[in-house]
């Protein structure tokens, strides 16, 4: 086993860790990669994150943090491509990766890939370089299809995920539920799956004074604010959240603030606008657009409650961010929150995912006065264990384990 600083190749082919958070293809996975790499870099390990070069890329190599570089790989085409088209160019990206590696004179100790497309790139590298390969799927095609929202995921994805689950050395799952599904629907070996929850940046996400946060954002002290933060994807269930608002008409000063999305020209935004009109809640719903992550704490702090109305969620990092800012979370029974939330105190997992159930959950956190709201510091204390340094140390255990014992991989 190696005890010195490790050289780790992190693969994030389709989505850049410095991309626009909250836009269609960029969200929690980018935050995860960035935060994990930063923590491991601080511990002295060397991390190279490989992503696809796009039209906005500035330079091939970007120094992100201490010991962390972002490397843009090109296959000669920098325009937008559908995710699936990347499948056919994975070999090209491997050649670009090898060219970079040869120029730089580096040999990696292990590969950590994120999402199935990067997993396929990682699998080529694993076989050619004979180094361990750790995979994190973030979402699984079979589970997305079961949630039946948006475009179905192709069989190609599911077959590839099965192949990866069999051939890699370790799978990191963010919840015990994901581990169980990996075993049930993908035939993954139990001993290969390590459950490590996602993290939260406790320095950035802290409670601010609620009224000051409201003033800063232009909201009134006597309003009740329900917040959504995230991408506009059919799986996220924003349609249900808007429909839930139709059941909350007897709360006159209630607002739904929606953060994220790809702007007013996007079809997802226009669809949601139509729903807002259909349910006649246009005077209560505010689309705030995409907000830089560093500017999110006032939104969480201003809100009475954050809602995760998703049909499928692998974890739901916005929930941790909200709790870290002292704001309770109401969620459908997805992701990690059954274990994290203390029902009635820090949040509520609604029993089913209908708009009426969501509305009842939200109502629970709309007290008559702010003084009746949960104490922010107590809510925050419930997520101290999710500090990224703890995530990094659990991931390092997984790395150490595969470097010690590489016997689980079979192609
Ligand atoms: N986010 C952001 N600005 C936005 C919308 C989202 O910075 O306008 C960030 C948010 O802080 C969170 C991530 O995007 O860290 C979303 O992660 P989550 O796990 O909730 O959802 P995913 O994108 O993985 O489905």
XYZ file of C-alpha atoms and ligand atoms in Angstrom:
436
model
C 0.000 0.000 0.000
C 1.230 3.499 -0.834
C 1.532 5.789 2.135
C 2.896 8.852 0.338
C 0.811 11.532 -1.363
C -1.414 9.978 -4.015
C -1.758 11.116 -7.621
C -5.434 10.883 -8.453
C -7.142 11.325 -11.818
C -10.713 12.552 -11.367
C -12.902 12.201 -14.436
C -15.856 14.499 -15.048
C -16.249 14.362 -18.795
C -19.637 15.870 -19.582
C -19.870 18.509 -16.880
C -17.190 20.918 -15.694
C -16.633 21.407 -11.971
C -16.409 25.128 -12.682
C -19.572 25.225 -14.831
C -22.668 27.324 -14.097
C -24.343 25.684 -11.082
C -28.098 25.341 -11.370
C -28.018 25.115 -15.171
C -29.245 22.046 -17.044
C -26.234 19.750 -16.731
C -24.359 21.312 -13.844
C -25.262 20.875 -10.215
C -24.411 18.760 -7.212
C -21.858 16.574 -8.993
C -19.709 19.590 -9.867
C -19.882 20.852 -6.296
C -18.980 17.392 -5.016
C -15.908 17.080 -7.238
C -14.686 20.574 -6.453
C -15.100 20.240 -2.679
C -13.687 16.723 -2.460
C -10.650 17.661 -4.567
C -10.043 20.764 -2.462
C -10.054 18.736 0.760
C -7.792 16.011 -0.618
C -5.450 18.624 -2.118
C -5.152 20.277 1.293
C -4.078 16.915 2.696
C -1.169 16.892 0.223
C -2.570 14.584 -2.474
C -2.306 15.641 -6.130
C -5.539 15.788 -8.057
C -6.041 16.285 -11.760
C -9.679 16.732 -12.751
C -10.301 15.961 -16.424
C -13.249 17.443 -18.229
C -14.305 18.090 -21.792
C -13.072 21.258 -23.440
C -15.961 23.507 -24.465
C -16.371 26.849 -26.207
C -15.949 28.751 -22.893
C -12.734 27.010 -21.877
C -9.804 29.301 -21.121
C -6.525 27.386 -21.370
C -5.924 23.666 -21.140
C -4.786 23.595 -17.514
C -6.338 25.677 -14.739
C -4.965 25.630 -11.185
C -8.092 25.392 -9.052
C -6.825 24.940 -5.514
C -3.750 23.757 -3.644
C -2.561 20.595 -5.515
C -5.711 20.590 -7.674
C -5.647 21.158 -11.435
C -8.491 21.185 -13.922
C -7.470 19.807 -17.304
C -9.545 20.337 -20.425
C -9.450 17.488 -22.916
C -10.342 18.062 -26.527
C -11.487 15.672 -29.215
C -11.321 18.496 -31.737
C -14.941 19.557 -31.251
C -15.773 22.220 -28.661
C -19.410 23.032 -29.481
C -22.351 21.754 -27.420
C -22.980 18.022 -27.810
C -25.815 15.897 -26.435
C -24.554 13.787 -23.536
C -25.155 10.574 -25.409
C -22.943 11.671 -28.310
C -20.012 11.624 -25.865
C -20.463 7.866 -25.595
C -19.133 7.470 -29.122
C -16.090 9.664 -28.472
C -14.857 8.221 -25.193
C -11.875 6.555 -26.941
C -10.910 9.952 -28.437
C -10.964 11.470 -24.971
C -8.809 8.649 -23.661
C -6.228 9.412 -26.353
C -6.313 13.096 -25.317
C -5.884 12.014 -21.692
C -2.883 9.876 -22.602
C -1.314 12.718 -24.590
C -1.622 14.990 -21.584
C -0.227 12.336 -19.298
C 2.751 11.718 -21.590
C 3.571 15.467 -21.838
C 3.252 15.907 -18.114
C 5.176 12.746 -17.250
C 2.655 11.707 -14.591
C 1.430 8.258 -13.602
C -1.751 8.159 -11.577
C -2.215 5.862 -8.593
C -5.951 5.628 -9.072
C -8.890 6.898 -11.068
C -12.094 8.267 -9.564
C -14.801 8.730 -12.182
C -18.128 10.529 -11.841
C -21.274 9.618 -13.840
C -21.471 6.731 -16.278
C -19.859 8.491 -19.256
C -16.752 9.326 -17.241
C -16.941 5.803 -15.857
C -16.486 4.462 -19.399
C -13.444 6.682 -19.878
C -12.174 5.487 -16.501
C -12.692 1.884 -17.497
C -10.448 2.282 -20.536
C -7.799 3.956 -18.372
C -8.146 1.269 -15.690
C -7.440 -1.462 -18.217
C -4.618 0.291 -20.054
C -2.850 1.664 -16.964
C -3.692 -1.222 -14.635
C -4.685 1.054 -11.756
C -7.729 0.879 -9.466
C -10.917 2.579 -10.572
C -13.488 4.040 -8.182
C -16.857 4.968 -9.672
C -19.528 7.289 -8.379
C -22.654 7.222 -10.528
C -24.459 10.211 -8.945
C -27.629 9.114 -10.752
C -28.554 5.721 -12.170
C -30.336 5.268 -15.491
C -32.604 2.447 -14.258
C -33.816 4.508 -11.297
C -34.384 7.572 -13.435
C -36.543 5.471 -15.733
C -38.546 4.157 -12.794
C -39.269 7.753 -11.772
C -40.692 8.189 -15.305
C -40.143 11.920 -15.775
C -38.598 13.531 -18.839
C -36.804 11.665 -21.614
C -36.241 7.972 -20.822
C -32.625 6.951 -20.362
C -31.374 4.642 -23.141
C -30.680 0.962 -22.557
C -27.099 1.738 -23.593
C -26.663 3.717 -20.379
C -28.070 0.986 -18.176
C -25.971 -1.715 -19.837
C -22.881 0.484 -19.469
C -23.633 1.119 -15.802
C -23.969 -2.633 -15.219
C -20.643 -3.227 -16.938
C -19.020 -0.538 -14.813
C -20.526 -1.859 -11.593
C -19.017 -5.250 -12.382
C -15.656 -4.064 -13.644
C -14.621 -1.262 -11.290
C -12.821 -1.745 -7.994
C -15.168 0.243 -5.789
C -18.467 2.094 -6.098
C -19.147 5.056 -3.854
C -22.875 5.367 -3.115
C -24.158 8.412 -1.264
C -26.934 6.587 0.614
C -27.639 3.069 1.874
C -30.712 3.138 -0.389
C -28.510 3.666 -3.464
C -26.314 0.777 -2.333
C -29.337 -1.482 -2.063
C -30.561 -0.439 -5.547
C -27.105 -1.008 -7.030
C -27.213 -4.545 -5.721
C -30.832 -5.166 -6.752
C -30.944 -3.609 -10.220
C -27.279 -3.735 -11.230
C -26.066 -6.930 -9.577
C -23.266 -4.990 -7.851
C -21.340 -6.936 -5.212
C -22.160 -5.745 -1.676
C -18.511 -5.709 -0.563
C -17.587 -3.414 -3.435
C -19.966 -0.596 -2.480
C -18.919 1.982 0.060
C -21.595 4.352 1.373
C -20.275 7.869 1.887
C -22.818 10.677 2.226
C -22.327 13.972 0.399
C -21.057 17.006 2.273
C -21.726 20.653 2.890
C -19.439 23.660 3.088
C -20.081 24.769 6.661
C -17.943 27.894 6.251
C -20.007 29.191 3.362
C -23.428 27.986 4.513
C -24.182 29.598 7.894
C -27.317 31.135 9.381
C -27.708 34.873 8.750
C -30.234 37.014 10.538
C -33.527 36.159 8.802
C -34.906 39.684 8.676
C -31.589 41.154 7.491
C -31.427 38.492 4.768
C -34.974 39.376 3.705
C -34.200 43.089 3.555
C -31.126 42.363 1.474
C -33.185 40.373 -1.047
C -36.138 42.772 -1.069
C -38.608 40.536 0.813
C -40.897 41.745 3.586
C -40.535 40.748 7.242
C -44.124 39.438 7.448
C -43.976 37.240 4.342
C -43.645 33.464 4.511
C -41.037 32.289 2.055
C -40.860 28.833 0.542
C -37.626 28.228 -1.357
C -36.574 25.903 -4.168
C -32.928 25.742 -5.268
C -31.740 23.578 -8.136
C -31.748 22.650 -11.779
C -34.959 22.729 -13.805
C -35.205 19.067 -14.663
C -38.508 17.151 -14.870
C -37.147 14.808 -12.175
C -36.920 17.700 -9.746
C -40.723 17.913 -9.462
C -41.048 21.698 -9.692
C -44.411 21.151 -11.366
C -45.661 19.518 -8.156
C -44.353 22.301 -5.999
C -46.189 24.878 -8.103
C -49.328 22.722 -7.966
C -48.924 22.459 -4.171
C -49.181 26.235 -3.985
C -52.758 26.046 -5.203
C -53.571 24.285 -1.883
C -52.001 27.059 0.175
C -54.311 29.895 -0.827
C -55.327 30.641 2.763
C -51.779 31.850 3.507
C -52.051 35.355 2.082
C -48.409 36.466 2.494
C -46.860 33.323 1.067
C -44.189 33.394 -1.623
C -42.454 30.671 -3.581
C -38.927 31.708 -4.580
C -37.424 29.505 -7.294
C -33.638 29.654 -7.739
C -31.837 28.001 -10.674
C -32.570 27.215 -14.307
C -31.327 28.341 -17.692
C -33.096 31.655 -18.116
C -36.393 32.846 -19.511
C -35.748 31.567 -23.025
C -35.392 27.944 -21.928
C -38.281 25.570 -22.595
C -38.212 24.394 -18.950
C -38.746 27.955 -17.710
C -41.573 28.554 -20.179
C -43.294 25.336 -19.145
C -43.149 26.330 -15.475
C -44.452 29.803 -16.302
C -47.465 28.221 -17.990
C -48.092 26.126 -14.866
C -47.895 29.196 -12.649
C -50.626 30.786 -14.785
C -52.670 27.589 -14.882
C -52.740 27.379 -11.075
C -53.268 31.124 -10.834
C -50.328 31.626 -8.459
C -48.436 34.204 -10.547
C -48.612 36.840 -7.810
C -46.903 34.452 -5.369
C -44.120 32.882 -7.417
C -40.757 34.567 -8.055
C -38.214 33.131 -10.468
C -34.908 34.452 -9.131
C -32.761 32.807 -11.848
C -29.418 31.155 -11.286
C -27.577 32.453 -8.267
C -23.837 32.056 -7.645
C -23.339 29.561 -4.850
C -21.488 32.137 -2.762
C -24.639 34.299 -2.858
C -27.050 31.543 -1.780
C -26.799 31.822 2.058
C -29.129 34.879 2.234
C -31.743 32.948 0.227
C -31.628 29.967 2.561
C -31.618 32.235 5.626
C -34.526 34.353 4.390
C -36.731 31.302 3.801
C -39.088 29.594 6.254
C -38.516 26.303 4.510
C -36.633 24.764 1.584
C -38.612 22.254 -0.457
C -37.170 19.305 -2.387
C -40.165 18.110 -4.450
C -38.126 15.601 -6.530
C -39.341 12.401 -8.147
C -35.805 11.017 -7.932
C -32.800 12.356 -6.130
C -29.552 10.562 -5.396
C -28.810 12.761 -2.375
C -30.039 16.393 -2.576
C -27.154 18.594 -1.452
C -29.331 21.724 -1.368
C -31.016 20.138 1.661
C -27.729 20.068 3.602
C -27.001 23.656 2.564
C -30.391 24.808 3.812
C -30.008 22.989 7.142
C -26.499 24.432 7.550
C -28.100 27.880 7.192
C -30.628 26.942 9.892
C -33.648 26.525 7.590
C -35.772 23.344 7.737
C -36.344 21.122 4.731
C -39.532 19.524 3.425
C -38.869 16.747 0.950
C -40.543 13.957 -0.952
C -39.292 10.503 0.133
C -36.151 10.645 -2.048
C -32.417 11.029 -1.479
C -30.795 11.085 1.907
C -33.207 12.977 4.116
C -35.147 10.227 5.829
C -31.990 9.656 7.858
C -30.876 13.266 8.184
C -34.081 15.083 9.166
C -35.544 15.053 12.650
C -39.226 15.058 11.784
C -41.038 18.186 12.871
C -37.838 19.811 14.136
C -35.435 20.159 11.239
C -37.831 19.138 8.489
C -40.356 16.725 7.204
C -40.362 13.851 4.713
C -43.830 13.804 3.169
C -45.416 10.364 2.990
C -46.238 10.507 -0.699
C -45.235 12.781 -3.512
C -48.566 14.385 -4.394
C -48.973 18.191 -4.371
C -51.471 17.933 -1.506
C -48.965 16.042 0.674
C -46.264 18.590 -0.184
C -48.629 21.420 0.754
C -49.328 19.826 4.175
C -45.584 19.422 4.788
C -44.902 23.043 3.864
C -47.742 24.256 6.109
C -46.106 22.610 9.066
C -43.224 25.106 8.743
C -45.334 28.215 8.238
C -45.767 29.338 11.837
C -47.821 32.418 12.669
C -44.703 34.281 13.852
C -41.008 33.941 13.150
C -40.442 33.358 16.871
C -42.152 29.964 16.477
C -39.745 28.870 13.747
C -37.075 26.262 14.567
C -33.940 27.783 16.122
C -31.423 28.159 13.255
C -28.367 27.134 15.288
C -30.113 23.920 16.391
C -31.066 23.105 12.796
C -27.494 23.761 11.681
C -26.051 21.520 14.388
C -27.877 18.573 12.791
C -25.495 18.633 9.793
C -22.106 19.171 11.449
C -21.104 15.601 10.641
C -21.465 16.330 6.886
C -18.449 18.630 6.752
C -16.468 17.959 3.570
C -13.379 17.029 5.595
C -15.317 13.994 6.915
C -16.406 13.062 3.382
C -12.803 13.325 2.165
C -11.513 11.127 4.944
C -14.136 8.423 4.205
C -13.256 8.597 0.497
C -9.570 8.316 1.376
C -10.418 5.109 3.293
C -12.040 3.763 0.120
C -8.929 4.702 -1.913
C -6.650 3.037 0.616
C -8.805 -0.056 0.582
C -8.664 -0.475 -3.200
C -4.935 0.184 -3.270
C -4.477 -2.557 -0.685
C -6.860 -5.035 -2.202
C -7.605 -4.870 -5.921
C -9.302 -8.233 -6.211
C -12.906 -7.152 -6.740
C -12.620 -5.893 -10.299
C -13.617 -8.288 -13.061
C -14.096 -7.274 -16.665
N -26.776 25.726 -7.113
C -26.212 26.994 -7.222
N -26.922 27.982 -7.832
C -28.146 27.798 -8.342
C -28.748 26.521 -8.227
C -28.033 25.507 -7.613
O -25.095 27.219 -6.766
O -28.722 28.747 -8.889
C -26.015 24.632 -6.455
C -26.482 24.320 -5.045
O -25.858 25.158 -4.113
C -26.092 22.845 -4.897
C -26.096 22.295 -6.315
O -26.183 23.430 -7.190
O -24.797 22.736 -4.331
C -27.267 21.359 -6.572
O -26.985 20.136 -5.965
P -28.086 19.037 -5.621
O -27.377 17.847 -5.068
O -29.137 19.598 -4.745
O -28.795 18.698 -7.002
P -28.229 18.039 -8.367
O -27.822 19.161 -9.244
O -27.079 17.161 -8.000
O -29.379 17.291 -8.919
